PDB file of C-alpha atoms in Angstrom:
ATOM      1  CA  UNK W 290      41.401  -4.762  10.833  1.00  0.00           C
ATOM      2  CA  UNK W 291      44.051  -7.436  10.157  1.00  0.00           C
ATOM      3  CA  UNK W 292      43.326  -8.898   6.560  1.00  0.00           C
ATOM      4  CA  UNK W 293      45.720 -11.698   5.800  1.00  0.00           C
ATOM      5  CA  UNK W 294      46.263 -13.060   2.053  1.00  0.00           C
ATOM      6  CA  UNK W 295      44.086 -15.873   1.092  1.00  0.00           C
ATOM      7  CA  UNK W 296      45.403 -16.328  -2.330  1.00  0.00           C
ATOM      8  CA  UNK W 297      47.273 -19.612  -3.216  1.00  0.00           C
ATOM      9  CA  UNK W 298      50.848 -18.893  -3.400  1.00  0.00           C
ATOM     10  CA  UNK W 299      51.232 -20.529  -6.806  1.00  0.00           C
ATOM     11  CA  UNK W 300      48.975 -18.099  -8.259  1.00  0.00           C
ATOM     12  CA  UNK W 301      49.701 -14.208  -9.085  1.00  0.00           C
ATOM     13  CA  UNK W 302      50.574 -12.247  -5.847  1.00  0.00           C
ATOM     14  CA  UNK W 303      47.987  -9.253  -5.380  1.00  0.00           C
ATOM     15  CA  UNK W 304      51.105  -6.829  -4.960  1.00  0.00           C
ATOM     16  CA  UNK W 305      54.988  -6.616  -4.542  1.00  0.00           C
ATOM     17  CA  UNK W 306      56.286  -6.451  -0.894  1.00  0.00           C
ATOM     18  CA  UNK W 307      58.952  -4.155   0.173  1.00  0.00           C
ATOM     19  CA  UNK W 308      61.187  -5.834   2.935  1.00  0.00           C
ATOM     20  CA  UNK W 309      64.658  -4.639   4.235  1.00  0.00           C
ATOM     21  CA  UNK W 310      67.606  -6.792   4.955  1.00  0.00           C
ATOM     22  CA  UNK W 311      70.626  -6.453   7.158  1.00  0.00           C
ATOM     23  CA  UNK W 312      74.074  -8.058   7.035  1.00  0.00           C
ATOM     24  CA  UNK W 313      73.616  -8.929  10.931  1.00  0.00           C
ATOM     25  CA  UNK W 314      72.077  -7.728  14.105  1.00  0.00           C
ATOM     26  CA  UNK W 315      74.642  -4.867  14.641  1.00  0.00           C
ATOM     27  CA  UNK W 316      74.111  -3.627  10.962  1.00  0.00           C
ATOM     28  CA  UNK W 317      72.054  -0.192  11.147  1.00  0.00           C
ATOM     29  CA  UNK W 318      71.660   0.093   7.443  1.00  0.00           C
ATOM     30  CA  UNK W 319      68.252  -1.470   6.376  1.00  0.00           C
ATOM     31  CA  UNK W 320      68.428  -1.987   2.621  1.00  0.00           C
ATOM     32  CA  UNK W 321      65.253  -2.146   0.973  1.00  0.00           C
ATOM     33  CA  UNK W 322      64.104  -5.087  -1.485  1.00  0.00           C
ATOM     34  CA  UNK W 323      61.211  -5.393  -3.792  1.00  0.00           C
ATOM     35  CA  UNK W 324      60.062  -9.105  -3.768  1.00  0.00           C
ATOM     36  CA  UNK W 325      56.927 -11.234  -4.575  1.00  0.00           C
ATOM     37  CA  UNK W 326      55.459 -13.324  -1.947  1.00  0.00           C
ATOM     38  CA  UNK W 327      56.275 -16.623  -3.498  1.00  0.00           C
ATOM     39  CA  UNK W 328      59.938 -15.548  -3.948  1.00  0.00           C
ATOM     40  CA  UNK W 329      60.287 -14.501  -0.299  1.00  0.00           C
ATOM     41  CA  UNK W 330      58.413 -17.637   0.982  1.00  0.00           C
ATOM     42  CA  UNK W 331      60.847 -19.939  -1.003  1.00  0.00           C
ATOM     43  CA  UNK W 332      63.867 -18.074   0.272  1.00  0.00           C
ATOM     44  CA  UNK W 333      62.640 -18.714   3.831  1.00  0.00           C
ATOM     45  CA  UNK W 334      62.668 -22.538   3.115  1.00  0.00           C
ATOM     46  CA  UNK W 335      66.409 -22.578   2.579  1.00  0.00           C
ATOM     47  CA  UNK W 336      68.524 -22.904   5.570  1.00  0.00           C
ATOM     48  CA  UNK W 337      72.083 -21.498   5.810  1.00  0.00           C
ATOM     49  CA  UNK W 338      74.550 -24.043   7.345  1.00  0.00           C
ATOM     50  CA  UNK W 339      76.637 -21.957   9.775  1.00  0.00           C
ATOM     51  CA  UNK W 340      78.936 -24.421  11.340  1.00  0.00           C
ATOM     52  CA  UNK W 341      81.590 -21.131  11.457  1.00  0.00           C
ATOM     53  CA  UNK W 342      79.285 -19.568  14.170  1.00  0.00           C
ATOM     54  CA  UNK W 343      79.554 -22.947  16.138  1.00  0.00           C
ATOM     55  CA  UNK W 344      83.299 -22.708  15.743  1.00  0.00           C
ATOM     56  CA  UNK W 345      83.650 -19.155  17.130  1.00  0.00           C
ATOM     57  CA  UNK W 346      81.103 -20.058  20.173  1.00  0.00           C
ATOM     58  CA  UNK W 347      83.422 -22.791  20.921  1.00  0.00           C
ATOM     59  CA  UNK W 348      86.412 -20.684  20.538  1.00  0.00           C
ATOM     60  CA  UNK W 349      84.744 -17.801  22.806  1.00  0.00           C
ATOM     61  CA  UNK W 350      84.127 -20.759  25.473  1.00  0.00           C
ATOM     62  CA  UNK W 351      87.573 -21.928  25.481  1.00  0.00           C
ATOM     63  CA  UNK W 352      88.724 -18.281  26.062  1.00  0.00           C
ATOM     64  CA  UNK W 353      86.382 -18.094  29.122  1.00  0.00           C
ATOM     65  CA  UNK W 354      87.577 -21.546  30.403  1.00  0.00           C
ATOM     66  CA  UNK W 355      91.161 -20.383  30.302  1.00  0.00           C
ATOM     67  CA  UNK W 356      90.315 -16.904  31.951  1.00  0.00           C
ATOM     68  CA  UNK W 357      88.569 -18.469  34.688  1.00  0.00           C
ATOM     69  CA  UNK W 358      90.900 -21.473  35.238  1.00  0.00           C
ATOM     70  CA  UNK W 359      94.144 -19.644  35.184  1.00  0.00           C
ATOM     71  CA  UNK W 360      92.886 -17.013  37.671  1.00  0.00           C
ATOM     72  CA  UNK W 361      93.753 -14.232  35.192  1.00  0.00           C
ATOM     73  CA  UNK W 362      90.837 -12.200  36.384  1.00  0.00           C
ATOM     74  CA  UNK W 363      92.096 -11.599  39.588  1.00  0.00           C
ATOM     75  CA  UNK W 364      94.368  -9.093  38.112  1.00  0.00           C
ATOM     76  CA  UNK W 365      92.276  -8.136  34.992  1.00  0.00           C
ATOM     77  CA  UNK W 366      94.094  -6.518  32.013  1.00  0.00           C
ATOM     78  CA  UNK W 367      91.637  -7.487  29.124  1.00  0.00           C
ATOM     79  CA  UNK W 368      88.029  -7.113  28.206  1.00  0.00           C
ATOM     80  CA  UNK W 369      87.227 -10.443  29.229  1.00  0.00           C
ATOM     81  CA  UNK W 370      89.108 -10.541  32.527  1.00  0.00           C
ATOM     82  CA  UNK W 371      87.589  -7.190  33.449  1.00  0.00           C
ATOM     83  CA  UNK W 372      84.226  -8.758  32.730  1.00  0.00           C
ATOM     84  CA  UNK W 373      84.619 -11.925  34.995  1.00  0.00           C
ATOM     85  CA  UNK W 374      85.864  -9.595  37.748  1.00  0.00           C
ATOM     86  CA  UNK W 375      82.570  -7.387  37.464  1.00  0.00           C
ATOM     87  CA  UNK W 376      80.276 -10.751  37.495  1.00  0.00           C
ATOM     88  CA  UNK W 377      81.947 -12.277  40.312  1.00  0.00           C
ATOM     89  CA  UNK W 378      81.688  -9.310  42.421  1.00  0.00           C
ATOM     90  CA  UNK W 379      78.058  -9.111  42.228  1.00  0.00           C
ATOM     91  CA  UNK W 380      77.391 -12.924  43.207  1.00  0.00           C
ATOM     92  CA  UNK W 381      77.215 -14.733  46.513  1.00  0.00           C
ATOM     93  CA  UNK W 382      78.267 -18.287  47.243  1.00  0.00           C
ATOM     94  CA  UNK W 383      81.256 -20.296  47.330  1.00  0.00           C
ATOM     95  CA  UNK W 384      84.254 -19.515  44.925  1.00  0.00           C
ATOM     96  CA  UNK W 385      83.423 -22.532  42.896  1.00  0.00           C
ATOM     97  CA  UNK W 386      79.523 -21.659  42.865  1.00  0.00           C
ATOM     98  CA  UNK W 387      80.189 -18.357  41.907  1.00  0.00           C
ATOM     99  CA  UNK W 388      82.734 -19.009  39.050  1.00  0.00           C
ATOM    100  CA  UNK W 389      80.566 -21.602  37.532  1.00  0.00           C
ATOM    101  CA  UNK W 390      77.635 -19.178  37.476  1.00  0.00           C
ATOM    102  CA  UNK W 391      80.051 -16.614  35.727  1.00  0.00           C
ATOM    103  CA  UNK W 392      81.044 -19.523  33.387  1.00  0.00           C
ATOM    104  CA  UNK W 393      77.475 -20.092  32.325  1.00  0.00           C
ATOM    105  CA  UNK W 394      76.472 -16.287  31.879  1.00  0.00           C
ATOM    106  CA  UNK W 395      79.394 -15.844  29.810  1.00  0.00           C
ATOM    107  CA  UNK W 396      78.796 -18.927  27.761  1.00  0.00           C
ATOM    108  CA  UNK W 397      75.310 -17.422  27.087  1.00  0.00           C
ATOM    109  CA  UNK W 398      76.592 -13.962  26.177  1.00  0.00           C
ATOM    110  CA  UNK W 399      79.083 -15.577  23.813  1.00  0.00           C
ATOM    111  CA  UNK W 400      76.053 -17.499  21.917  1.00  0.00           C
ATOM    112  CA  UNK W 401      74.077 -14.718  21.443  1.00  0.00           C
ATOM    113  CA  UNK W 402      76.665 -12.320  20.332  1.00  0.00           C
ATOM    114  CA  UNK W 403      78.018 -14.891  17.749  1.00  0.00           C
ATOM    115  CA  UNK W 404      74.247 -15.782  16.659  1.00  0.00           C
ATOM    116  CA  UNK W 405      73.863 -11.906  16.146  1.00  0.00           C
ATOM    117  CA  UNK W 406      76.539 -12.375  13.137  1.00  0.00           C
ATOM    118  CA  UNK W 407      73.734 -14.125  11.153  1.00  0.00           C
ATOM    119  CA  UNK W 408      72.301 -12.373   7.942  1.00  0.00           C
ATOM    120  CA  UNK W 409      68.907 -11.021   8.954  1.00  0.00           C
ATOM    121  CA  UNK W 410      65.710  -9.473   7.471  1.00  0.00           C
ATOM    122  CA  UNK W 411      63.079  -6.940   8.554  1.00  0.00           C
ATOM    123  CA  UNK W 412      59.282  -7.400   7.099  1.00  0.00           C
ATOM    124  CA  UNK W 413      58.950  -3.444   7.197  1.00  0.00           C
ATOM    125  CA  UNK W 414      59.648  -0.540   4.776  1.00  0.00           C
ATOM    126  CA  UNK W 415      61.693   2.444   6.186  1.00  0.00           C
ATOM    127  CA  UNK W 416      61.694   5.952   5.121  1.00  0.00           C
ATOM    128  CA  UNK W 417      65.330   5.805   3.996  1.00  0.00           C
ATOM    129  CA  UNK W 418      68.088   3.170   4.846  1.00  0.00           C
ATOM    130  CA  UNK W 419      68.402   4.029   8.484  1.00  0.00           C
ATOM    131  CA  UNK W 420      67.458   1.169  10.636  1.00  0.00           C
ATOM    132  CA  UNK W 421      65.478   2.889  13.579  1.00  0.00           C
ATOM    133  CA  UNK W 422      62.082   2.421  14.875  1.00  0.00           C
ATOM    134  CA  UNK W 423      60.901   6.040  14.211  1.00  0.00           C
ATOM    135  CA  UNK W 424      61.781   5.530  10.479  1.00  0.00           C
ATOM    136  CA  UNK W 425      59.578   2.537   9.751  1.00  0.00           C
ATOM    137  CA  UNK W 426      56.753   3.603   7.219  1.00  0.00           C
ATOM    138  CA  UNK W 427      54.909   0.387   7.635  1.00  0.00           C
ATOM    139  CA  UNK W 428      54.871  -3.427   8.333  1.00  0.00           C
ATOM    140  CA  UNK W 429      54.370  -5.456   5.101  1.00  0.00           C
ATOM    141  CA  UNK W 430      54.088  -9.046   6.453  1.00  0.00           C
ATOM    142  CA  UNK W 431      53.261 -10.646   9.843  1.00  0.00           C
ATOM    143  CA  UNK W 432      56.164 -12.762  11.631  1.00  0.00           C
ATOM    144  CA  UNK W 433      55.196 -14.768  14.666  1.00  0.00           C
ATOM    145  CA  UNK W 434      57.950 -16.126  16.651  1.00  0.00           C
ATOM    146  CA  UNK W 435      57.296 -19.103  18.724  1.00  0.00           C
ATOM    147  CA  UNK W 436      59.876 -20.440  21.201  1.00  0.00           C
ATOM    148  CA  UNK W 437      57.816 -21.566  23.996  1.00  0.00           C
ATOM    149  CA  UNK W 438      58.032 -25.553  22.758  1.00  0.00           C
ATOM    150  CA  UNK W 439      54.572 -25.937  21.544  1.00  0.00           C
ATOM    151  CA  UNK W 440      54.090 -28.091  18.478  1.00  0.00           C
ATOM    152  CA  UNK W 441      54.492 -26.602  14.965  1.00  0.00           C
ATOM    153  CA  UNK W 442      51.416 -28.385  13.960  1.00  0.00           C
ATOM    154  CA  UNK W 443      49.183 -26.219  16.337  1.00  0.00           C
ATOM    155  CA  UNK W 444      50.075 -23.147  14.270  1.00  0.00           C
ATOM    156  CA  UNK W 445      49.649 -24.862  11.027  1.00  0.00           C
ATOM    157  CA  UNK W 446      46.270 -25.544  12.021  1.00  0.00           C
ATOM    158  CA  UNK W 447      45.524 -22.156  13.408  1.00  0.00           C
ATOM    159  CA  UNK W 448      46.523 -20.330  10.266  1.00  0.00           C
ATOM    160  CA  UNK W 449      44.830 -22.991   7.640  1.00  0.00           C
ATOM    161  CA  UNK W 450      43.350 -21.385   4.707  1.00  0.00           C
ATOM    162  CA  UNK W 451      45.685 -18.269   5.054  1.00  0.00           C
ATOM    163  CA  UNK W 452      48.573 -18.250   2.556  1.00  0.00           C
ATOM    164  CA  UNK W 453      51.806 -18.639   4.893  1.00  0.00           C
ATOM    165  CA  UNK W 454      54.988 -20.181   5.593  1.00  0.00           C
ATOM    166  CA  UNK W 455      56.451 -22.015   8.629  1.00  0.00           C
ATOM    167  CA  UNK W 456      60.355 -22.343   9.212  1.00  0.00           C
ATOM    168  CA  UNK W 457      62.117 -23.707  12.241  1.00  0.00           C
ATOM    169  CA  UNK W 458      64.900 -21.217  13.979  1.00  0.00           C
ATOM    170  CA  UNK W 459      68.316 -21.670  15.050  1.00  0.00           C
ATOM    171  CA  UNK W 460      67.538 -22.931  18.541  1.00  0.00           C
ATOM    172  CA  UNK W 461      65.004 -25.544  17.468  1.00  0.00           C
ATOM    173  CA  UNK W 462      65.029 -28.988  18.608  1.00  0.00           C
ATOM    174  CA  UNK W 463      62.707 -31.981  18.234  1.00  0.00           C
ATOM    175  CA  UNK W 464      61.948 -31.851  21.909  1.00  0.00           C
ATOM    176  CA  UNK W 465      61.462 -28.141  22.095  1.00  0.00           C
ATOM    177  CA  UNK W 466      60.111 -26.580  18.864  1.00  0.00           C
ATOM    178  CA  UNK W 467      61.282 -23.182  17.916  1.00  0.00           C
ATOM    179  CA  UNK W 468      59.826 -21.648  14.657  1.00  0.00           C
ATOM    180  CA  UNK W 469      58.258 -18.651  12.936  1.00  0.00           C
ATOM    181  CA  UNK W 470      55.063 -18.192  10.980  1.00  0.00           C
ATOM    182  CA  UNK W 471      55.359 -15.737   8.104  1.00  0.00           C
ATOM    183  CA  UNK W 472      52.062 -14.325   6.871  1.00  0.00           C
ATOM    184  CA  UNK W 473      51.623 -11.980   3.913  1.00  0.00           C
ATOM    185  CA  UNK W 474      49.045  -9.050   4.211  1.00  0.00           C
ATOM    186  CA  UNK W 475      46.751  -7.889   1.506  1.00  0.00           C
ATOM    187  CA  UNK W 476      48.107  -4.268   2.418  1.00  0.00           C
ATOM    188  CA  UNK W 477      50.738  -2.802   4.715  1.00  0.00           C
ATOM    189  CA  UNK W 478      50.126  -1.779   8.230  1.00  0.00           C
ATOM    190  CA  UNK W 479      50.974   1.725   8.941  1.00  0.00           C
ATOM    191  CA  UNK W 480      53.723   1.862  11.682  1.00  0.00           C
ATOM    192  CA  UNK W 481      51.668   3.876  14.211  1.00  0.00           C
ATOM    193  CA  UNK W 482      48.920   1.023  14.287  1.00  0.00           C
ATOM    194  CA  UNK W 483      51.470  -1.819  14.398  1.00  0.00           C
ATOM    195  CA  UNK W 484      51.305  -2.023  18.263  1.00  0.00           C
ATOM    196  CA  UNK W 485      47.327  -2.666  18.200  1.00  0.00           C
ATOM    197  CA  UNK W 486      47.822  -5.160  15.368  1.00  0.00           C
ATOM    198  CA  UNK W 487      50.489  -7.025  17.580  1.00  0.00           C
ATOM    199  CA  UNK W 488      48.144  -7.017  20.475  1.00  0.00           C
ATOM    200  CA  UNK W 489      45.546  -8.654  18.221  1.00  0.00           C
ATOM    201  CA  UNK W 490      47.888 -11.419  17.141  1.00  0.00           C
ATOM    202  CA  UNK W 491      48.860 -12.026  20.844  1.00  0.00           C
ATOM    203  CA  UNK W 492      45.110 -12.609  21.540  1.00  0.00           C
ATOM    204  CA  UNK W 493      44.629 -14.600  18.368  1.00  0.00           C
ATOM    205  CA  UNK W 494      47.619 -17.098  19.359  1.00  0.00           C
ATOM    206  CA  UNK W 495      46.541 -17.365  23.001  1.00  0.00           C
ATOM    207  CA  UNK W 496      49.791 -15.325  23.995  1.00  0.00           C
ATOM    208  CA  UNK W 497      52.277 -17.690  22.481  1.00  0.00           C
ATOM    209  CA  UNK W 498      54.250 -15.333  20.443  1.00  0.00           C
ATOM    210  CA  UNK W 499      57.346 -13.957  21.809  1.00  0.00           C
ATOM    211  CA  UNK W 500      56.469 -10.506  23.257  1.00  0.00           C
ATOM    212  CA  UNK W 501      59.978  -9.279  22.642  1.00  0.00           C
ATOM    213  CA  UNK W 502      59.358  -9.296  18.763  1.00  0.00           C
ATOM    214  CA  UNK W 503      56.516  -6.310  19.155  1.00  0.00           C
ATOM    215  CA  UNK W 504      58.351  -3.695  17.560  1.00  0.00           C
ATOM    216  CA  UNK W 505      57.912  -2.762  13.918  1.00  0.00           C
ATOM    217  CA  UNK W 506      61.639  -2.455  13.274  1.00  0.00           C
ATOM    218  CA  UNK W 507      62.155  -6.080  14.612  1.00  0.00           C
ATOM    219  CA  UNK W 508      64.765  -7.993  12.669  1.00  0.00           C
ATOM    220  CA  UNK W 509      64.593 -11.897  12.043  1.00  0.00           C
ATOM    221  CA  UNK W 510      67.308 -13.947  11.066  1.00  0.00           C
ATOM    222  CA  UNK W 511      67.321 -15.747   7.927  1.00  0.00           C
ATOM    223  CA  UNK W 512      66.754 -19.778   8.330  1.00  0.00           C
ATOM    224  CA  UNK W 513      70.141 -21.182   9.461  1.00  0.00           C
ATOM    225  CA  UNK W 514      71.247 -24.258  11.350  1.00  0.00           C
ATOM    226  CA  UNK W 515      74.583 -24.989  13.322  1.00  0.00           C
ATOM    227  CA  UNK W 516      75.258 -28.253  11.414  1.00  0.00           C
ATOM    228  CA  UNK W 517      74.193 -29.973   8.089  1.00  0.00           C
ATOM    229  CA  UNK W 518      72.432 -32.756  10.428  1.00  0.00           C
ATOM    230  CA  UNK W 519      70.620 -30.420  12.382  1.00  0.00           C
ATOM    231  CA  UNK W 520      66.702 -31.072  12.484  1.00  0.00           C
ATOM    232  CA  UNK W 521      64.956 -28.641  10.625  1.00  0.00           C
ATOM    233  CA  UNK W 522      61.495 -27.927   9.144  1.00  0.00           C
ATOM    234  CA  UNK W 523      60.169 -25.433   6.517  1.00  0.00           C
ATOM    235  CA  UNK W 524      57.048 -25.553   4.315  1.00  0.00           C
ATOM    236  CA  UNK W 525      55.070 -23.047   2.244  1.00  0.00           C
ATOM    237  CA  UNK W 526      51.211 -23.254   2.471  1.00  0.00           C
ATOM    238  CA  UNK W 527      48.731 -21.910   0.055  1.00  0.00           C
ATOM    239  CA  UNK W 528      45.562 -20.281   1.106  1.00  0.00           C
ATOM    240  CA  UNK W 529      42.018 -21.393   0.232  1.00  0.00           C
TER     241      UNK W 529
END
């Protein structure tokens, strides 16, 4: 059974949660942290402003543009030049079409690589500090990742009556909402049962949660925005 907490977040929490945090997506050390639900929910309402990541993405784009426009990739000697050579070899079309497709692919890779530099957390407890799926003991909270653009209000209404918090994610826009719903559990879900619980959550949300977040060791970036004026939303909701 999936038993979600229905206690108001302003009251005493029924138990302490044990979550893990990592410095970035490449960090394989899962550092445990014992925290109350109110404290965790409050932290997730605060957004880091990461203009530094945007600056690095722009710098990467300029490097990509230089390699493509200078023709340096035709006699590759760097990682990026070799990457361009490999990608263009696999594509068909005119030179201009191929190079533009390569440009867009490399732009996307640069954005994902830089986004992975953000701090992250894992709603799970591990046997030790090695971040690996086989090392997960149990999942302590439910995190539902929504990126299909449907309204945030639909999920707030879906989970009305349950203690939860909602916050937008990095790529959120007013026209295409992207957000997460975080719900505390009355008791942890053992790792071996998590796949069944995730299937239940998919059914309960009409298949609207990102299937790539199904693993028990999945990391989630802490709330962050590219700029100070970036639209964002975060709110904690009490249960009945």
